[in-house]
Short mmCIF file of C-alpha atoms in Angstrom, two decimals:
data_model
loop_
_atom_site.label_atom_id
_atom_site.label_comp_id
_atom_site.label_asym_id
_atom_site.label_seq_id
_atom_site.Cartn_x
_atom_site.Cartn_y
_atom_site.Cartn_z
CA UNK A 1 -19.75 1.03 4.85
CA UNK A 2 -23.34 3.09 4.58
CA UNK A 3 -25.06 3.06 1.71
CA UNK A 4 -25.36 6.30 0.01
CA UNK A 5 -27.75 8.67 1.07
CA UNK A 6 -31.41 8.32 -0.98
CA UNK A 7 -30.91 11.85 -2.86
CA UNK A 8 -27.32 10.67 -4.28
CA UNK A 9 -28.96 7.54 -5.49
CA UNK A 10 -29.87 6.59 -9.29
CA UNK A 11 -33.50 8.21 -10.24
CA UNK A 12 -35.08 6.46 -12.40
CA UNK A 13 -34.49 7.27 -15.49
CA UNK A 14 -31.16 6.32 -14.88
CA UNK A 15 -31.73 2.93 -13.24
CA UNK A 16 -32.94 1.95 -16.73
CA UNK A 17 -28.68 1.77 -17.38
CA UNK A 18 -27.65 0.59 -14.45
CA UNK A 19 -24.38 -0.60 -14.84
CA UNK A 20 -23.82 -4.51 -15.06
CA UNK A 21 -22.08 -5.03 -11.48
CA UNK A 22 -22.10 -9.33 -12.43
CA UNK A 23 -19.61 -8.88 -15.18
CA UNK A 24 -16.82 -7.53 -12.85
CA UNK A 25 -14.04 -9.70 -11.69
CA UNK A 26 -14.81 -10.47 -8.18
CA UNK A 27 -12.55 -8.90 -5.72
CA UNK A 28 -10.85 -11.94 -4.43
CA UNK A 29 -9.53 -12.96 -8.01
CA UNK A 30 -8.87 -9.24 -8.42
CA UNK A 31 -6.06 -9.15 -5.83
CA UNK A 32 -4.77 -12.37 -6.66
CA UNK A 33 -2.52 -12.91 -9.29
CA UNK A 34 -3.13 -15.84 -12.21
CA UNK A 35 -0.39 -18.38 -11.05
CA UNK A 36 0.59 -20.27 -7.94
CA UNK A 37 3.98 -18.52 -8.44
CA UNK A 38 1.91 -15.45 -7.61
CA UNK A 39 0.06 -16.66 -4.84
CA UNK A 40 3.35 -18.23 -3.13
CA UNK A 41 5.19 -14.76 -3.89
CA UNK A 42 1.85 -12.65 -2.43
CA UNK A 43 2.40 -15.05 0.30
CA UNK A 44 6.21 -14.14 1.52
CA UNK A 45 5.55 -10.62 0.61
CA UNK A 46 2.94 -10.69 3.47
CA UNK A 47 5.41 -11.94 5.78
CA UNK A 48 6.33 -9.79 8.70
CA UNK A 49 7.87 -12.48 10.71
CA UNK A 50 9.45 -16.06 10.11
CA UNK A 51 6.80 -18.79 8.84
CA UNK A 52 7.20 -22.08 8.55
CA UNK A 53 6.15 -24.14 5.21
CA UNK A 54 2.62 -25.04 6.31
CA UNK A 55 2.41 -21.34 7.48
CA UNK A 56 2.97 -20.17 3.94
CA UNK A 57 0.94 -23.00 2.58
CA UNK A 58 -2.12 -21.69 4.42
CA UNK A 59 -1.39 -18.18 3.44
CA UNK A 60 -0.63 -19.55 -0.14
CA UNK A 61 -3.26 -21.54 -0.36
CA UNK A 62 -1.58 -24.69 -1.56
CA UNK A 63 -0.32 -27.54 -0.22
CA UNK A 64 2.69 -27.91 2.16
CA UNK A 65 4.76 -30.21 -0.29
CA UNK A 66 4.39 -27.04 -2.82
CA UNK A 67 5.37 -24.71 -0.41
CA UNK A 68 8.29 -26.58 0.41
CA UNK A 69 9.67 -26.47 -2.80
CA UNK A 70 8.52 -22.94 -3.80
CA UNK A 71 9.85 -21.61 -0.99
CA UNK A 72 13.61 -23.53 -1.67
CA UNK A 73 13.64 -21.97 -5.00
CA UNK A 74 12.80 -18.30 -3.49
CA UNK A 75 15.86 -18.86 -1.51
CA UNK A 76 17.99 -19.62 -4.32
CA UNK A 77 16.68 -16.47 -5.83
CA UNK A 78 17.21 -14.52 -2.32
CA UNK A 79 13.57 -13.78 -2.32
CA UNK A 80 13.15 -15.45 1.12
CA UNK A 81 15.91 -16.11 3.98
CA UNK A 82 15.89 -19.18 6.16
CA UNK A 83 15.81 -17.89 9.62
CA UNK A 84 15.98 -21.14 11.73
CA UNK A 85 16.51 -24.84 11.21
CA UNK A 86 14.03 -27.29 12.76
CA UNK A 87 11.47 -26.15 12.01
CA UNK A 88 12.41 -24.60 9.33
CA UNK A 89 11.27 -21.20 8.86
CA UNK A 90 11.57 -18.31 6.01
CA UNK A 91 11.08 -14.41 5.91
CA UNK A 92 10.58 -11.86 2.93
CA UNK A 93 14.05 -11.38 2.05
CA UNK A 94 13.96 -7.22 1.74
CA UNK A 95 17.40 -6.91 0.57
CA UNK A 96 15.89 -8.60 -2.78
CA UNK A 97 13.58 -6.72 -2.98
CA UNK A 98 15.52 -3.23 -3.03
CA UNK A 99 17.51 -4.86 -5.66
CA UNK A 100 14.80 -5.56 -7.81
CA UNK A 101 13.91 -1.72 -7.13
CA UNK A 102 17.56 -1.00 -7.91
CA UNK A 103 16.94 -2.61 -11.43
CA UNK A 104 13.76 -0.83 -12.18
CA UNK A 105 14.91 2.74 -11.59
CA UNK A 106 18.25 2.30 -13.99
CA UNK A 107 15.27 0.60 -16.37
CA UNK A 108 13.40 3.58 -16.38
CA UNK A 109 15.30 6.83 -15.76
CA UNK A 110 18.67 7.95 -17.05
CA UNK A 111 21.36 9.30 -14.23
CA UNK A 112 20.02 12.96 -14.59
CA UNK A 113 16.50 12.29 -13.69
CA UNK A 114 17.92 10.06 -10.98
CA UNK A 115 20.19 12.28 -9.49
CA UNK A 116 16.91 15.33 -9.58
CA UNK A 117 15.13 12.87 -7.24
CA UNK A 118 18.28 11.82 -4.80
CA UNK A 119 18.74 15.24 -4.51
CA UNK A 120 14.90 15.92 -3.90
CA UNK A 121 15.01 12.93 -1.20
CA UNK A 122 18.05 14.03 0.48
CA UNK A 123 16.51 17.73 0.69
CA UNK A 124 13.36 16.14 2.09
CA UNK A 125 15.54 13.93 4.72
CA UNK A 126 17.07 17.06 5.81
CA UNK A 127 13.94 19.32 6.75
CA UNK A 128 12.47 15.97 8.97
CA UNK A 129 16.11 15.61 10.92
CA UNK A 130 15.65 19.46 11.11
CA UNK A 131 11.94 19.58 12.31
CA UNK A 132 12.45 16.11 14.70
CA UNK A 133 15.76 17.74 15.96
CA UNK A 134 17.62 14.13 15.48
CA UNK A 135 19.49 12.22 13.02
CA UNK A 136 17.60 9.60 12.35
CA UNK A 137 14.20 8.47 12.29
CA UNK A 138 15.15 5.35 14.50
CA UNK A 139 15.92 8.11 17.14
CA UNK A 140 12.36 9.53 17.37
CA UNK A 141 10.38 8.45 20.33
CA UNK A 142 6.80 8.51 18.29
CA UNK A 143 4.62 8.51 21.57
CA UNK A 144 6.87 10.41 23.86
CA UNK A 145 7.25 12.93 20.56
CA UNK A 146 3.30 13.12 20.11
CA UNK A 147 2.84 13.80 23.89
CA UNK A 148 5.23 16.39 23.84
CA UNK A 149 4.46 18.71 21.19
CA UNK A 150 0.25 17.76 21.47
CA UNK A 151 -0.11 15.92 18.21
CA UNK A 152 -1.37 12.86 17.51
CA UNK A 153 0.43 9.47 18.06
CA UNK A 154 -1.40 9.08 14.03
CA UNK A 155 0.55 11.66 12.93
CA UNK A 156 3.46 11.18 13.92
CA UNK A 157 3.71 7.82 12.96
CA UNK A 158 2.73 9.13 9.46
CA UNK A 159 5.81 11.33 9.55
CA UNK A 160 8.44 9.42 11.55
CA UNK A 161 7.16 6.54 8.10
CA UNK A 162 7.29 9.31 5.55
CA UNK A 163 11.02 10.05 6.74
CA UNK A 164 11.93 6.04 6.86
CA UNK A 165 10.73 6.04 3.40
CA UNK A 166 12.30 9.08 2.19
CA UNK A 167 15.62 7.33 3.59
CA UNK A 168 15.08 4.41 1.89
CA UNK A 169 14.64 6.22 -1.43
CA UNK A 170 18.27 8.01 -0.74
CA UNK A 171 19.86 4.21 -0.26
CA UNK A 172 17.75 3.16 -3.42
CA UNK A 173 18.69 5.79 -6.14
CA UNK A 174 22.12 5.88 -4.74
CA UNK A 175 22.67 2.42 -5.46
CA UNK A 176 21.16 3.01 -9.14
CA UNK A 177 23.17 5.67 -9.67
CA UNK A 178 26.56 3.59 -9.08
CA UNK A 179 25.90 0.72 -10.45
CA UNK A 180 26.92 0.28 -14.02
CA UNK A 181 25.67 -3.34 -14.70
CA UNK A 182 23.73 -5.45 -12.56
CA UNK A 183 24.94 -6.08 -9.16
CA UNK A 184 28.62 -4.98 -10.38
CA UNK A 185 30.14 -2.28 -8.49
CA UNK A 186 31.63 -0.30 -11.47
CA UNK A 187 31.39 3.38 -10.56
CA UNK A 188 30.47 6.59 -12.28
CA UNK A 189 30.32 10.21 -12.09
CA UNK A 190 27.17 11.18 -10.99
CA UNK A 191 27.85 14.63 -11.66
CA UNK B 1 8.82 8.72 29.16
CA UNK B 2 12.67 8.66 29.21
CA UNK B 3 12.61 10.06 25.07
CA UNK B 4 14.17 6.24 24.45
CA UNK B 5 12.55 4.17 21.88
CA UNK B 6 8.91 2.95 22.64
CA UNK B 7 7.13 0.31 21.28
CA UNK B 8 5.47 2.28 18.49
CA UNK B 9 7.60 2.85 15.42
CA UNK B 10 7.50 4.02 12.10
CA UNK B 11 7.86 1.63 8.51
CA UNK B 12 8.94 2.34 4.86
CA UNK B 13 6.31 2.26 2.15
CA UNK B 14 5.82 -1.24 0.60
CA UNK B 15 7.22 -0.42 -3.18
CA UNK B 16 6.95 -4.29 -3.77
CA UNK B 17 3.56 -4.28 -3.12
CA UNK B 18 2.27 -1.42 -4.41
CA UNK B 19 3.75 -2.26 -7.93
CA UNK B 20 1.95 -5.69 -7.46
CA UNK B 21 -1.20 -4.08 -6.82
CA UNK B 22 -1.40 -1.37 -9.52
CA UNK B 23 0.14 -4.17 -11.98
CA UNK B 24 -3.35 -6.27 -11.22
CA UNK B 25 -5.61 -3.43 -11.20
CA UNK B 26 -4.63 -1.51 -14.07
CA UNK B 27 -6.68 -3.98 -16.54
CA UNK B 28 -9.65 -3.96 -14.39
CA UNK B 29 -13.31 -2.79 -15.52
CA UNK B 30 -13.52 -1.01 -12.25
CA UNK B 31 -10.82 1.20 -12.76
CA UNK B 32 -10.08 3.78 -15.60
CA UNK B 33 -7.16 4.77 -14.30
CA UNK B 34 -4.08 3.45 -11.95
CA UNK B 35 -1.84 6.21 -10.89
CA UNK B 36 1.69 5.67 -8.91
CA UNK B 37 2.25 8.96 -7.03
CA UNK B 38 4.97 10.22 -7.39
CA UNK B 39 5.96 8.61 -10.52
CA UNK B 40 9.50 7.27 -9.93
CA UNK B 41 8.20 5.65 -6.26
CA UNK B 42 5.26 5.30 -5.26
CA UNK B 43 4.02 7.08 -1.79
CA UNK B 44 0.76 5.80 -2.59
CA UNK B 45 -1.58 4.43 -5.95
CA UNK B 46 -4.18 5.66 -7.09
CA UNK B 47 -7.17 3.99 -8.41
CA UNK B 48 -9.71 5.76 -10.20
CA UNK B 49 -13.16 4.33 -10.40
CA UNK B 50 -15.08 4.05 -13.46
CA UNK B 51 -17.86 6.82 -13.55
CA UNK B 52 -20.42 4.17 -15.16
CA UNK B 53 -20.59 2.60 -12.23
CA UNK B 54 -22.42 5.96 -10.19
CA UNK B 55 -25.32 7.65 -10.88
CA UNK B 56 -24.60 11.82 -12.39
CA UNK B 57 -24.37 13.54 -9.07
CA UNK B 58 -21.27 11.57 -8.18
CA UNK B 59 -18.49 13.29 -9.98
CA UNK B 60 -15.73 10.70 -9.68
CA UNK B 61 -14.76 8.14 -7.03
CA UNK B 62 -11.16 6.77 -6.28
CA UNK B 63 -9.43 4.35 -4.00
CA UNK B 64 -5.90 5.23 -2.66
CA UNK B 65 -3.75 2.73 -1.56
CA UNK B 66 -0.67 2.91 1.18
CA UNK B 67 0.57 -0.56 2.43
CA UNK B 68 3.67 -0.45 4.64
CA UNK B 69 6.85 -3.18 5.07
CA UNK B 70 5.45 -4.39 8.27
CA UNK B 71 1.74 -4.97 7.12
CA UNK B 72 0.31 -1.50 8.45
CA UNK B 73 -1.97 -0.08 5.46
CA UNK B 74 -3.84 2.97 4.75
CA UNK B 75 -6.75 2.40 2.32
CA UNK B 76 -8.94 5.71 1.53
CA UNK B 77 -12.07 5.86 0.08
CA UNK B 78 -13.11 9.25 -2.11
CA UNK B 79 -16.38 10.42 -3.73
CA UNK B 80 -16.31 13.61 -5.04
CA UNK B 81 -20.22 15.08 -4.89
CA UNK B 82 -20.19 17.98 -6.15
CA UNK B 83 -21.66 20.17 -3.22
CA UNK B 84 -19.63 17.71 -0.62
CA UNK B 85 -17.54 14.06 -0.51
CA UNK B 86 -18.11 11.03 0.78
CA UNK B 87 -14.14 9.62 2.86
CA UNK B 88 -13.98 6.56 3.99
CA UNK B 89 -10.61 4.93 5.31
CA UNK B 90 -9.85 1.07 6.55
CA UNK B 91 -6.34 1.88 8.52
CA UNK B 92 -4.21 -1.04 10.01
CA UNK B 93 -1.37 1.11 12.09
CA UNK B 94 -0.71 2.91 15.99
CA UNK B 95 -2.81 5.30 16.86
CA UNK B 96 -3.86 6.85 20.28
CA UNK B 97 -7.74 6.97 19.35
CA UNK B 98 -7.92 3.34 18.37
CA UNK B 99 -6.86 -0.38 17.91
CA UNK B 100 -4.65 -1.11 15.21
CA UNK B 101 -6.97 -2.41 12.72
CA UNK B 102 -9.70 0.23 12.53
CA UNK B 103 -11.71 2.40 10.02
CA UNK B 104 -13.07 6.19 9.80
CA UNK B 105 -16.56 6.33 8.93
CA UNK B 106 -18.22 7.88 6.05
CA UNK B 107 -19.46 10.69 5.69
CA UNK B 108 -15.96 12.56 6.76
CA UNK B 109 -13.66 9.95 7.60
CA UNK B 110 -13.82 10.69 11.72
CA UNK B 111 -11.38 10.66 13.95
CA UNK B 112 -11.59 8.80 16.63
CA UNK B 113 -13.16 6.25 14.31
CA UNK B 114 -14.41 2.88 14.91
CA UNK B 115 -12.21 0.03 16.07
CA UNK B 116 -12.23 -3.17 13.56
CA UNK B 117 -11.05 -6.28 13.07
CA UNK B 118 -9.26 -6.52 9.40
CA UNK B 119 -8.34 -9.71 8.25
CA UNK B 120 -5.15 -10.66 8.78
CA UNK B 121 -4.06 -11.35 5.08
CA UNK B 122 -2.82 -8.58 2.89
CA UNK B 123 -4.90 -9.90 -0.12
CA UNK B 124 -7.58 -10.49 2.15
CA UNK B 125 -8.23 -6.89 3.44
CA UNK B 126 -7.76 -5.68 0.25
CA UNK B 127 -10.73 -7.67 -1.03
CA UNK B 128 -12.62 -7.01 1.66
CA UNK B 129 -12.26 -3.56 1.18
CA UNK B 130 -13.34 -3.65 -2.63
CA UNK B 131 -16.09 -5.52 -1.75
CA UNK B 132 -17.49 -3.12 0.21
CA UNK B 133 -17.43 -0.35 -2.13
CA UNK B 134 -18.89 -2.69 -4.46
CA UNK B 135 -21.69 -3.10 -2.14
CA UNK B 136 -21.91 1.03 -2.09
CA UNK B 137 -21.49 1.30 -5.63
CA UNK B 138 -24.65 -1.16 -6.16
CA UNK B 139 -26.73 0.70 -3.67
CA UNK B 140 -26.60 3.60 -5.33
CA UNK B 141 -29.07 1.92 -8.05
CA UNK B 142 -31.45 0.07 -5.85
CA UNK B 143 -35.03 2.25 -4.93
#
């Protein structure tokens, strides 16, 4: 990135308090979390395909033996899947981690406020199948769809992702909204 | 094309991760502020830089964060200056102007912008990318 153009910069009256950059937490502990649970978890979060221990160990940043056993324990969790056998490799486990979501919403909002924003969503879900002319956002052809209506591949991408979230959100607060304890199916009015 | 599916497709919006990252940046001396936008799930966060950290003619500065399920990521860049802005982005995603990792220069955040090669872990790039505004931030007090 450039560095700021001379007339934006400090005069010097104000260099006299320059701030004290040192003191900050460098941005590699920054993004990193305190314990080598956090750097194992950062580590299968990252995952877009299966990895094998020593895959996650480099990403990790720990040894393969710790690996090993941090990622059987995220399986008995469900925070990782095995995917195949020998080797043995693991992905993020992304039904987990809608659950978790699941949780967090029926922390935080009661079923009115929930039921504002499914209704918000599902409103939202409707104008993109209306303005993409298809169901679902699976359906849309991004390229072919950019080429044909002289936009860029950029944006639609941004869009055709904007709908897949706003579809997600639906399956999310839907889920909070009918279950009365954790993971039990009990349901209730919404209405 | 035939209007099947191609080879470039659309993701959710990491929730996981963007919790995560507001979560470690909201006690930072950076940042004064963390937002999640909208509140009850995140699109995006917001992170608002400290104004100590620029000289009076920047007004503020902020950092917005989108990270996707598969990896692709949207990092922007904001100074506010008064009579103008400085955008600069660091974007990981398909485009028809660039590779997939690439970034929009400053002063306006082009388009096409410059192809780039971010690293490949999430943590990573999102170091990388403080560091460099870090770098900006202290430029703005050398002669």
């Amino acid at each position: 990135m450039d560095d700021p153009r001379t007339e934006l910069k400090a005069d010097s009256d104000e260099r006299r308090d320059a701030p004290e950059f040192d003191d900050l937490v460098p941005p590699e502990e920054l993004v990193s979390g305190d314990r080598t649970r956090d750097d194992f978890f950062d580590a299968v979060l990252g995952l877009d395909s299966p990895a094998t221990a020593g895959e996650v160990a480099d990403l990790a940043g720990h040894g393969v033996d710790a690996a090993r056993e941090y990622l059987a324990w995220f399986e008995r969790m469900g925070i990782v899947t095995q995917v195949t056998d020998s080797p043995a490799t693991y992905e993020r486990n992304q039904e987990y981690l809608n659950w978790r979501r699941v949780q967090q919403l029926r922390n935080q909002y009661d079923d009115d406020e929930l039921l504002v924003f499914l209704e918000d969503a599902v409103e939202r879900d409707e104008s993109f199948a209306e303005e993409f002319d298809v169901k679902f956002p699976d359906a849309v052809a991004i390229v072919a769809h950019a080429t044909d209506t002289d936009r860029s591949v950029e944006a639609v991408w941004r869009e055709v992702s904007a709908w897949k979230t706003t579809r997600r959100r639906i399956s999310l607060f839907e889920r909070a909204l009918q279950t009365d304890t954790d993971g039990a199916g009990g349901q209730r009015p919404v209405a | 094309m035939s209007g099947g599916r191609d080879d470039v497709s659309g993701t959710p919006i990491d929730f996981a991760r963007l919790n995560i990252i507001a979560e470690r940046f909201a006690t930072d001396d950076r940042f004064t502020g963390i937002e999640i936008q909208p509140e009850f799930a995140p699109d995006r966060i917001v992170c608002r830089y400290d104004s100590g950290f620029y000289p009076q003619r920047v007004q503020s500065a902020r950092l917005e964060i989108v990270w996707f399920e598969n990896g692709d990521f949207s990092l922007h860049y904001h100074e506010e200056l008064g009579d103008g802005a400085f955008d600069y982005r660091w974007d990981r995603h398909p485009s028809d102007h660039n590779t997939r990792d690439h970034v929009h220069p400053g002063p306006d955040a082009r388009t096409p912008g410059d192809d780039a090669s971010h690293p490949e872990e999430w943590r990573d790039a999102l170091s990388m990318v403080l560091g460099e505004i870090d770098d900006r931030q202290r430029a703005f007090w050398t002669e």
